[in-house]
Amino acid sequence: MLTVSGLSKLTNVTADSVRHYVRIGLLAPKRDPHNGYKIFESEDIKKVKFIRQAKTLGFTLGDINKILNHSHKGKSACPIVREIIEKHIKENKSKVMELVALQQRMEDALLKWQLMPDGEPDGHAICYLIESEK
């Protein structure tokens, strides 16, 4: 039987994370009838370690909740895990392409702007460097 603090120390996550996992339903501790403290069991250690590992692979807490719910039904969670990670890979590739394009626009703008003089405030323009980009 572990408290929030004990579970936190054993799993290398913050006590706030443990409390958050309880709030969103990833963990469902029992209550100590004497003091009302949340009490966790060895299964919760396994869950928190699973959550930590899944997060390192890019799974969101919502994804992890789906995976845990699927596994609680006595079915293999592997198919849904593959499906979710494939979706994240596609999303990440798209984001990377957008970031590469943004980086190129930024570098091109900076090269152009280095050749332009600083503008004087005239009451009409905020920064003509940015306003010159169309």
PDB file of N, CA, C and O in Angstrom, residues 63-133:
ATOM      1  N   ASP A  63      -4.408   9.244 -25.360  1.00  0.00           N
ATOM      2  CA  ASP A  63      -4.060   7.987 -26.032  1.00  0.00           C
ATOM      3  C   ASP A  63      -3.874   6.876 -25.004  1.00  0.00           C
ATOM      4  O   ASP A  63      -4.366   5.762 -25.182  1.00  0.00           O
ATOM      5  N   ILE A  64      -3.156   7.195 -23.959  1.00  0.00           N
ATOM      6  CA  ILE A  64      -2.845   6.205 -22.924  1.00  0.00           C
ATOM      7  C   ILE A  64      -4.125   5.726 -22.252  1.00  0.00           C
ATOM      8  O   ILE A  64      -4.278   4.534 -21.976  1.00  0.00           O
ATOM      9  N   ASN A  65      -5.056   6.633 -22.050  1.00  0.00           N
ATOM     10  CA  ASN A  65      -6.338   6.254 -21.465  1.00  0.00           C
ATOM     11  C   ASN A  65      -7.061   5.253 -22.374  1.00  0.00           C
ATOM     12  O   ASN A  65      -7.596   4.246 -21.905  1.00  0.00           O
ATOM     13  N   LYS A  66      -7.057   5.507 -23.691  1.00  0.00           N
ATOM     14  CA  LYS A  66      -7.679   4.566 -24.634  1.00  0.00           C
ATOM     15  C   LYS A  66      -7.002   3.202 -24.568  1.00  0.00           C
ATOM     16  O   LYS A  66      -7.657   2.163 -24.579  1.00  0.00           O
ATOM     17  N   ILE A  67      -5.680   3.216 -24.516  1.00  0.00           N
ATOM     18  CA  ILE A  67      -4.915   1.959 -24.473  1.00  0.00           C
ATOM     19  C   ILE A  67      -5.240   1.181 -23.208  1.00  0.00           C
ATOM     20  O   ILE A  67      -5.502  -0.026 -23.253  1.00  0.00           O
ATOM     21  N   LEU A  68      -5.238   1.870 -22.069  1.00  0.00           N
ATOM     22  CA  LEU A  68      -5.541   1.197 -20.794  1.00  0.00           C
ATOM     23  C   LEU A  68      -6.968   0.657 -20.789  1.00  0.00           C
ATOM     24  O   LEU A  68      -7.200  -0.472 -20.344  1.00  0.00           O
ATOM     25  N   ASN A  69      -7.920   1.439 -21.290  1.00  0.00           N
ATOM     26  CA  ASN A  69      -9.312   0.974 -21.347  1.00  0.00           C
ATOM     27  C   ASN A  69      -9.437  -0.259 -22.231  1.00  0.00           C
ATOM     28  O   ASN A  69     -10.164  -1.194 -21.900  1.00  0.00           O
ATOM     29  N   HIS A  70      -8.720  -0.257 -23.344  1.00  0.00           N
ATOM     30  CA  HIS A  70      -8.755  -1.399 -24.254  1.00  0.00           C
ATOM     31  C   HIS A  70      -8.185  -2.647 -23.573  1.00  0.00           C
ATOM     32  O   HIS A  70      -8.762  -3.733 -23.670  1.00  0.00           O
ATOM     33  N   SER A  71      -7.078  -2.470 -22.865  1.00  0.00           N
ATOM     34  CA  SER A  71      -6.448  -3.631 -22.217  1.00  0.00           C
ATOM     35  C   SER A  71      -7.284  -4.152 -21.053  1.00  0.00           C
ATOM     36  O   SER A  71      -7.246  -5.342 -20.746  1.00  0.00           O
ATOM     37  N   HIS A  72      -8.061  -3.267 -20.410  1.00  0.00           N
ATOM     38  CA  HIS A  72      -8.917  -3.703 -19.304  1.00  0.00           C
ATOM     39  C   HIS A  72     -10.085  -4.574 -19.786  1.00  0.00           C
ATOM     40  O   HIS A  72     -10.714  -5.259 -18.994  1.00  0.00           O
ATOM     41  N   LYS A  73     -10.355  -4.520 -21.079  1.00  0.00           N
ATOM     42  CA  LYS A  73     -11.430  -5.344 -21.633  1.00  0.00           C
ATOM     43  C   LYS A  73     -10.931  -6.747 -21.954  1.00  0.00           C
ATOM     44  O   LYS A  73     -11.654  -7.546 -22.531  1.00  0.00           O
ATOM     45  N   GLY A  74      -9.678  -7.033 -21.618  1.00  0.00           N
ATOM     46  CA  GLY A  74      -9.128  -8.359 -21.847  1.00  0.00           C
ATOM     47  C   GLY A  74      -8.650  -8.589 -23.265  1.00  0.00           C
ATOM     48  O   GLY A  74      -8.427  -9.721 -23.668  1.00  0.00           O
ATOM     49  N   LYS A  75      -8.498  -7.515 -24.025  1.00  0.00           N
ATOM     50  CA  LYS A  75      -8.030  -7.627 -25.401  1.00  0.00           C
ATOM     51  C   LYS A  75      -6.615  -7.080 -25.506  1.00  0.00           C
ATOM     52  O   LYS A  75      -6.208  -6.245 -24.700  1.00  0.00           O
ATOM     53  N   SER A  76      -5.885  -7.536 -26.510  1.00  0.00           N
ATOM     54  CA  SER A  76      -4.554  -6.991 -26.752  1.00  0.00           C
ATOM     55  C   SER A  76      -4.684  -5.525 -27.147  1.00  0.00           C
ATOM     56  O   SER A  76      -5.495  -5.169 -28.009  1.00  0.00           O
ATOM     57  N   ALA A  77      -3.884  -4.688 -26.531  1.00  0.00           N
ATOM     58  CA  ALA A  77      -3.882  -3.262 -26.866  1.00  0.00           C
ATOM     59  C   ALA A  77      -2.957  -2.962 -28.038  1.00  0.00           C
ATOM     60  O   ALA A  77      -2.953  -1.848 -28.551  1.00  0.00           O
ATOM     61  N   CYS A  78      -2.198  -3.950 -28.487  1.00  0.00           N
ATOM     62  CA  CYS A  78      -1.198  -3.730 -29.535  1.00  0.00           C
ATOM     63  C   CYS A  78      -1.782  -3.159 -30.832  1.00  0.00           C
ATOM     64  O   CYS A  78      -1.199  -2.221 -31.388  1.00  0.00           O
ATOM     65  N   PRO A  79      -2.910  -3.657 -31.334  1.00  0.00           N
ATOM     66  CA  PRO A  79      -3.446  -3.078 -32.573  1.00  0.00           C
ATOM     67  C   PRO A  79      -3.771  -1.578 -32.442  1.00  0.00           C
ATOM     68  O   PRO A  79      -3.455  -0.793 -33.335  1.00  0.00           O
ATOM     69  N   ILE A  80      -4.371  -1.199 -31.333  1.00  0.00           N
ATOM     70  CA  ILE A  80      -4.706   0.215 -31.147  1.00  0.00           C
ATOM     71  C   ILE A  80      -3.443   1.055 -30.944  1.00  0.00           C
ATOM     72  O   ILE A  80      -3.375   2.197 -31.385  1.00  0.00           O
ATOM     73  N   VAL A  81      -2.424   0.476 -30.303  1.00  0.00           N
ATOM     74  CA  VAL A  81      -1.152   1.170 -30.116  1.00  0.00           C
ATOM     75  C   VAL A  81      -0.521   1.460 -31.478  1.00  0.00           C
ATOM     76  O   VAL A  81      -0.058   2.573 -31.742  1.00  0.00           O
ATOM     77  N   ARG A  82      -0.519   0.461 -32.356  1.00  0.00           N
ATOM     78  CA  ARG A  82       0.035   0.669 -33.708  1.00  0.00           C
ATOM     79  C   ARG A  82      -0.743   1.746 -34.455  1.00  0.00           C
ATOM     80  O   ARG A  82      -0.161   2.601 -35.113  1.00  0.00           O
ATOM     81  N   GLU A  83      -2.048   1.683 -34.361  1.00  0.00           N
ATOM     82  CA  GLU A  83      -2.913   2.645 -35.052  1.00  0.00           C
ATOM     83  C   GLU A  83      -2.625   4.068 -34.566  1.00  0.00           C
ATOM     84  O   GLU A  83      -2.481   4.997 -35.370  1.00  0.00           O
ATOM     85  N   ILE A  84      -2.533   4.236 -33.263  1.00  0.00           N
ATOM     86  CA  ILE A  84      -2.304   5.563 -32.691  1.00  0.00           C
ATOM     87  C   ILE A  84      -0.926   6.095 -33.097  1.00  0.00           C
ATOM     88  O   ILE A  84      -0.790   7.253 -33.491  1.00  0.00           O
ATOM     89  N   ILE A  85       0.098   5.247 -33.016  1.00  0.00           N
ATOM     90  CA  ILE A  85       1.441   5.743 -33.324  1.00  0.00           C
ATOM     91  C   ILE A  85       1.593   6.050 -34.816  1.00  0.00           C
ATOM     92  O   ILE A  85       2.284   6.995 -35.195  1.00  0.00           O
ATOM     93  N   GLU A  86       0.923   5.277 -35.668  1.00  0.00           N
ATOM     94  CA  GLU A  86       0.946   5.585 -37.100  1.00  0.00           C
ATOM     95  C   GLU A  86       0.339   6.961 -37.356  1.00  0.00           C
ATOM     96  O   GLU A  86       0.855   7.741 -38.160  1.00  0.00           O
ATOM     97  N   LYS A  87      -0.745   7.265 -36.661  1.00  0.00           N
ATOM     98  CA  LYS A  87      -1.391   8.573 -36.787  1.00  0.00           C
ATOM     99  C   LYS A  87      -0.434   9.676 -36.330  1.00  0.00           C
ATOM    100  O   LYS A  87      -0.282  10.702 -37.001  1.00  0.00           O
ATOM    101  N   HIS A  88       0.242   9.468 -35.209  1.00  0.00           N
ATOM    102  CA  HIS A  88       1.186  10.467 -34.699  1.00  0.00           C
ATOM    103  C   HIS A  88       2.375  10.660 -35.647  1.00  0.00           C
ATOM    104  O   HIS A  88       2.851  11.778 -35.824  1.00  0.00           O
ATOM    105  N   ILE A  89       2.840   9.580 -36.240  1.00  0.00           N
ATOM    106  CA  ILE A  89       3.953   9.679 -37.185  1.00  0.00           C
ATOM    107  C   ILE A  89       3.549  10.562 -38.363  1.00  0.00           C
ATOM    108  O   ILE A  89       4.309  11.451 -38.780  1.00  0.00           O
ATOM    109  N   LYS A  90       2.352  10.341 -38.910  1.00  0.00           N
ATOM    110  CA  LYS A  90       1.866  11.165 -40.028  1.00  0.00           C
ATOM    111  C   LYS A  90       1.760  12.630 -39.607  1.00  0.00           C
ATOM    112  O   LYS A  90       2.156  13.530 -40.349  1.00  0.00           O
ATOM    113  N   GLU A  91       1.196  12.869 -38.426  1.00  0.00           N
ATOM    114  CA  GLU A  91       1.054  14.241 -37.933  1.00  0.00           C
ATOM    115  C   GLU A  91       2.420  14.892 -37.743  1.00  0.00           C
ATOM    116  O   GLU A  91       2.615  16.058 -38.103  1.00  0.00           O
ATOM    117  N   ASN A  92       3.364  14.149 -37.170  1.00  0.00           N
ATOM    118  CA  ASN A  92       4.703  14.693 -36.933  1.00  0.00           C
ATOM    119  C   ASN A  92       5.412  15.027 -38.238  1.00  0.00           C
ATOM    120  O   ASN A  92       6.076  16.055 -38.345  1.00  0.00           O
ATOM    121  N   LYS A  93       5.273  14.154 -39.240  1.00  0.00           N
ATOM    122  CA  LYS A  93       5.893  14.426 -40.540  1.00  0.00           C
ATOM    123  C   LYS A  93       5.341  15.716 -41.129  1.00  0.00           C
ATOM    124  O   LYS A  93       6.085  16.526 -41.675  1.00  0.00           O
ATOM    125  N   SER A  94       4.048  15.903 -41.009  1.00  0.00           N
ATOM    126  CA  SER A  94       3.422  17.122 -41.520  1.00  0.00           C
ATOM    127  C   SER A  94       3.948  18.348 -40.769  1.00  0.00           C
ATOM    128  O   SER A  94       4.276  19.367 -41.378  1.00  0.00           O
ATOM    129  N   LYS A  95       4.044  18.249 -39.449  1.00  0.00           N
ATOM    130  CA  LYS A  95       4.551  19.360 -38.641  1.00  0.00           C
ATOM    131  C   LYS A  95       6.009  19.663 -38.978  1.00  0.00           C
ATOM    132  O   LYS A  95       6.406  20.834 -39.042  1.00  0.00           O
ATOM    133  N   VAL A  96       6.803  18.632 -39.187  1.00  0.00           N
ATOM    134  CA  VAL A  96       8.208  18.828 -39.535  1.00  0.00           C
ATOM    135  C   VAL A  96       8.309  19.555 -40.871  1.00  0.00           C
ATOM    136  O   VAL A  96       9.104  20.496 -41.020  1.00  0.00           O
ATOM    137  N   MET A  97       7.492  19.157 -41.847  1.00  0.00           N
ATOM    138  CA  MET A  97       7.509  19.830 -43.151  1.00  0.00           C
ATOM    139  C   MET A  97       7.111  21.297 -43.011  1.00  0.00           C
ATOM    140  O   MET A  97       7.721  22.176 -43.626  1.00  0.00           O
ATOM    141  N   GLU A  98       6.105  21.576 -42.184  1.00  0.00           N
ATOM    142  CA  GLU A  98       5.691  22.961 -41.940  1.00  0.00           C
ATOM    143  C   GLU A  98       6.811  23.751 -41.269  1.00  0.00           C
ATOM    144  O   GLU A  98       7.061  24.908 -41.625  1.00  0.00           O
ATOM    145  N   LEU A  99       7.498  23.136 -40.309  1.00  0.00           N
ATOM    146  CA  LEU A  99       8.600  23.818 -39.624  1.00  0.00           C
ATOM    147  C   LEU A  99       9.776  24.082 -40.561  1.00  0.00           C
ATOM    148  O   LEU A  99      10.405  25.138 -40.488  1.00  0.00           O
ATOM    149  N   VAL A 100      10.070  23.144 -41.441  1.00  0.00           N
ATOM    150  CA  VAL A 100      11.155  23.333 -42.406  1.00  0.00           C
ATOM    151  C   VAL A 100      10.810  24.505 -43.330  1.00  0.00           C
ATOM    152  O   VAL A 100      11.655  25.363 -43.605  1.00  0.00           O
ATOM    153  N   ALA A 101       9.576  24.565 -43.789  1.00  0.00           N
ATOM    154  CA  ALA A 101       9.142  25.665 -44.660  1.00  0.00           C
ATOM    155  C   ALA A 101       9.206  26.997 -43.907  1.00  0.00           C
ATOM    156  O   ALA A 101       9.662  28.011 -44.451  1.00  0.00           O
ATOM    157  N   LEU A 102       8.771  27.016 -42.655  1.00  0.00           N
ATOM    158  CA  LEU A 102       8.843  28.223 -41.837  1.00  0.00           C
ATOM    159  C   LEU A 102      10.291  28.654 -41.640  1.00  0.00           C
ATOM    160  O   LEU A 102      10.621  29.839 -41.768  1.00  0.00           O
ATOM    161  N   GLN A 103      11.147  27.703 -41.339  1.00  0.00           N
ATOM    162  CA  GLN A 103      12.566  28.007 -41.141  1.00  0.00           C
ATOM    163  C   GLN A 103      13.150  28.653 -42.404  1.00  0.00           C
ATOM    164  O   GLN A 103      13.883  29.635 -42.321  1.00  0.00           O
ATOM    165  N   GLN A 104      12.801  28.123 -43.557  1.00  0.00           N
ATOM    166  CA  GLN A 104      13.309  28.668 -44.814  1.00  0.00           C
ATOM    167  C   GLN A 104      12.799  30.096 -45.042  1.00  0.00           C
ATOM    168  O   GLN A 104      13.560  30.978 -45.431  1.00  0.00           O
ATOM    169  N   ARG A 105      11.505  30.332 -44.758  1.00  0.00           N
ATOM    170  CA  ARG A 105      10.956  31.693 -44.901  1.00  0.00           C
ATOM    171  C   ARG A 105      11.657  32.661 -43.963  1.00  0.00           C
ATOM    172  O   ARG A 105      11.965  33.798 -44.344  1.00  0.00           O
ATOM    173  N   MET A 106      11.923  32.210 -42.740  1.00  0.00           N
ATOM    174  CA  MET A 106      12.591  33.066 -41.759  1.00  0.00           C
ATOM    175  C   MET A 106      14.017  33.399 -42.209  1.00  0.00           C
ATOM    176  O   MET A 106      14.453  34.560 -42.136  1.00  0.00           O
ATOM    177  N   GLU A 107      14.747  32.391 -42.673  1.00  0.00           N
ATOM    178  CA  GLU A 107      16.123  32.615 -43.119  1.00  0.00           C
ATOM    179  C   GLU A 107      16.166  33.530 -44.339  1.00  0.00           C
ATOM    180  O   GLU A 107      17.014  34.420 -44.423  1.00  0.00           O
ATOM    181  N   ASP A 108      15.233  33.323 -45.279  1.00  0.00           N
ATOM    182  CA  ASP A 108      15.164  34.184 -46.464  1.00  0.00           C
ATOM    183  C   ASP A 108      14.865  35.627 -46.067  1.00  0.00           C
ATOM    184  O   ASP A 108      15.480  36.570 -46.595  1.00  0.00           O
ATOM    185  N   ALA A 109      13.918  35.810 -45.153  1.00  0.00           N
ATOM    186  CA  ALA A 109      13.564  37.155 -44.699  1.00  0.00           C
ATOM    187  C   ALA A 109      14.752  37.823 -44.026  1.00  0.00           C
ATOM    188  O   ALA A 109      15.046  38.997 -44.286  1.00  0.00           O
ATOM    189  N   LEU A 110      15.453  37.100 -43.169  1.00  0.00           N
ATOM    190  CA  LEU A 110      16.587  37.686 -42.465  1.00  0.00           C
ATOM    191  C   LEU A 110      17.677  38.111 -43.440  1.00  0.00           C
ATOM    192  O   LEU A 110      18.245  39.202 -43.308  1.00  0.00           O
ATOM    193  N   LEU A 111      17.961  37.286 -44.431  1.00  0.00           N
ATOM    194  CA  LEU A 111      18.962  37.653 -45.440  1.00  0.00           C
ATOM    195  C   LEU A 111      18.567  38.955 -46.148  1.00  0.00           C
ATOM    196  O   LEU A 111      19.388  39.851 -46.332  1.00  0.00           O
ATOM    197  N   LYS A 112      17.309  39.050 -46.534  1.00  0.00           N
ATOM    198  CA  LYS A 112      16.798  40.247 -47.208  1.00  0.00           C
ATOM    199  C   LYS A 112      16.858  41.449 -46.269  1.00  0.00           C
ATOM    200  O   LYS A 112      17.276  42.540 -46.665  1.00  0.00           O
ATOM    201  N   TRP A 113      16.449  41.253 -45.033  1.00  0.00           N
ATOM    202  CA  TRP A 113      16.376  42.357 -44.079  1.00  0.00           C
ATOM    203  C   TRP A 113      17.753  42.884 -43.691  1.00  0.00           C
ATOM    204  O   TRP A 113      17.896  44.046 -43.335  1.00  0.00           O
ATOM    205  N   GLN A 114      18.772  42.030 -43.730  1.00  0.00           N
ATOM    206  CA  GLN A 114      20.115  42.487 -43.368  1.00  0.00           C
ATOM    207  C   GLN A 114      20.623  43.541 -44.348  1.00  0.00           C
ATOM    208  O   GLN A 114      21.490  44.334 -44.007  1.00  0.00           O
ATOM    209  N   LEU A 115      20.084  43.553 -45.545  1.00  0.00           N
ATOM    210  CA  LEU A 115      20.484  44.524 -46.564  1.00  0.00           C
ATOM    211  C   LEU A 115      19.643  45.797 -46.522  1.00  0.00           C
ATOM    212  O   LEU A 115      19.948  46.767 -47.203  1.00  0.00           O
ATOM    213  N   MET A 116      18.581  45.795 -45.735  1.00  0.00           N
ATOM    214  CA  MET A 116      17.671  46.941 -45.664  1.00  0.00           C
ATOM    215  C   MET A 116      18.028  47.823 -44.467  1.00  0.00           C
ATOM    216  O   MET A 116      18.410  47.321 -43.415  1.00  0.00           O
ATOM    217  N   PRO A 117      17.888  49.142 -44.623  1.00  0.00           N
ATOM    218  CA  PRO A 117      18.158  50.029 -43.484  1.00  0.00           C
ATOM    219  C   PRO A 117      17.022  49.968 -42.466  1.00  0.00           C
ATOM    220  O   PRO A 117      15.908  49.537 -42.783  1.00  0.00           O
ATOM    221  N   ASP A 118      17.332  50.390 -41.251  1.00  0.00           N
ATOM    222  CA  ASP A 118      16.293  50.483 -40.231  1.00  0.00           C
ATOM    223  C   ASP A 118      15.328  51.583 -40.635  1.00  0.00           C
ATOM    224  O   ASP A 118      15.736  52.649 -41.101  1.00  0.00           O
ATOM    225  N   GLY A 119      14.054  51.347 -40.472  1.00  0.00           N
ATOM    226  CA  GLY A 119      13.042  52.342 -40.819  1.00  0.00           C
ATOM    227  C   GLY A 119      12.868  53.348 -39.703  1.00  0.00           C
ATOM    228  O   GLY A 119      13.078  53.057 -38.530  1.00  0.00           O
ATOM    229  N   GLU A 120      12.518  54.545 -40.089  1.00  0.00           N
ATOM    230  CA  GLU A 120      12.219  55.596 -39.116  1.00  0.00           C
ATOM    231  C   GLU A 120      10.719  55.589 -38.854  1.00  0.00           C
ATOM    232  O   GLU A 120       9.932  55.431 -39.798  1.00  0.00           O
ATOM    233  N   PRO A 121      10.301  55.763 -37.599  1.00  0.00           N
ATOM    234  CA  PRO A 121       8.868  55.803 -37.318  1.00  0.00           C
ATOM    235  C   PRO A 121       8.213  56.941 -38.100  1.00  0.00           C
ATOM    236  O   PRO A 121       8.712  58.070 -38.111  1.00  0.00           O
ATOM    237  N   ASP A 122       7.134  56.623 -38.822  1.00  0.00           N
ATOM    238  CA  ASP A 122       6.443  57.658 -39.594  1.00  0.00           C
ATOM    239  C   ASP A 122       4.955  57.719 -39.262  1.00  0.00           C
ATOM    240  O   ASP A 122       4.208  58.441 -39.910  1.00  0.00           O
ATOM    241  N   GLY A 123       4.535  56.952 -38.282  1.00  0.00           N
ATOM    242  CA  GLY A 123       3.135  56.958 -37.882  1.00  0.00           C
ATOM    243  C   GLY A 123       2.251  56.060 -38.733  1.00  0.00           C
ATOM    244  O   GLY A 123       1.081  55.875 -38.431  1.00  0.00           O
ATOM    245  N   HIS A 124       2.816  55.476 -39.804  1.00  0.00           N
ATOM    246  CA  HIS A 124       2.013  54.627 -40.686  1.00  0.00           C
ATOM    247  C   HIS A 124       2.444  53.165 -40.610  1.00  0.00           C
ATOM    248  O   HIS A 124       1.627  52.276 -40.779  1.00  0.00           O
ATOM    249  N   ALA A 125       3.716  52.939 -40.396  1.00  0.00           N
ATOM    250  CA  ALA A 125       4.248  51.576 -40.381  1.00  0.00           C
ATOM    251  C   ALA A 125       4.617  51.181 -38.961  1.00  0.00           C
ATOM    252  O   ALA A 125       5.065  52.010 -38.174  1.00  0.00           O
ATOM    253  N   ILE A 126       4.456  49.930 -38.672  1.00  0.00           N
ATOM    254  CA  ILE A 126       4.895  49.397 -37.373  1.00  0.00           C
ATOM    255  C   ILE A 126       6.343  48.953 -37.515  1.00  0.00           C
ATOM    256  O   ILE A 126       7.216  49.394 -36.796  1.00  0.00           O
ATOM    257  N   CYS A 127       6.600  48.058 -38.454  1.00  0.00           N
ATOM    258  CA  CYS A 127       7.956  47.646 -38.809  1.00  0.00           C
ATOM    259  C   CYS A 127       7.933  47.288 -40.282  1.00  0.00           C
ATOM    260  O   CYS A 127       7.362  46.271 -40.669  1.00  0.00           O
ATOM    261  N   TYR A 128       8.561  48.133 -41.079  1.00  0.00           N
ATOM    262  CA  TYR A 128       8.449  47.918 -42.513  1.00  0.00           C
ATOM    263  C   TYR A 128       9.158  46.673 -42.987  1.00  0.00           C
ATOM    264  O   TYR A 128       8.881  46.177 -44.078  1.00  0.00           O
ATOM    265  N   LEU A 129      10.040  46.078 -42.152  1.00  0.00           N
ATOM    266  CA  LEU A 129      10.655  44.818 -42.552  1.00  0.00           C
ATOM    267  C   LEU A 129       9.583  43.736 -42.714  1.00  0.00           C
ATOM    268  O   LEU A 129       9.505  43.074 -43.750  1.00  0.00           O
ATOM    269  N   ILE A 130       8.773  43.605 -41.685  1.00  0.00           N
ATOM    270  CA  ILE A 130       7.694  42.601 -41.735  1.00  0.00           C
ATOM    271  C   ILE A 130       6.646  43.010 -42.758  1.00  0.00           C
ATOM    272  O   ILE A 130       6.174  42.179 -43.531  1.00  0.00           O
ATOM    273  N   GLU A 131       6.332  44.281 -42.790  1.00  0.00           N
ATOM    274  CA  GLU A 131       5.290  44.747 -43.708  1.00  0.00           C
ATOM    275  C   GLU A 131       5.723  44.641 -45.165  1.00  0.00           C
ATOM    276  O   GLU A 131       4.881  44.589 -46.059  1.00  0.00           O
ATOM    277  N   SER A 132       7.026  44.563 -45.424  1.00  0.00           N
ATOM    278  CA  SER A 132       7.521  44.415 -46.808  1.00  0.00           C
ATOM    279  C   SER A 132       7.368  42.987 -47.311  1.00  0.00           C
ATOM    280  O   SER A 132       7.462  42.748 -48.506  1.00  0.00           O
ATOM    281  N   GLU A 133       7.113  42.049 -46.410  1.00  0.00           N
ATOM    282  CA  GLU A 133       6.934  40.641 -46.788  1.00  0.00           C
ATOM    283  C   GLU A 133       5.495  40.416 -47.218  1.00  0.00           C
ATOM    284  O   GLU A 133       4.581  40.513 -46.414  1.00  0.00           O
TER     285      GLU A 133
END
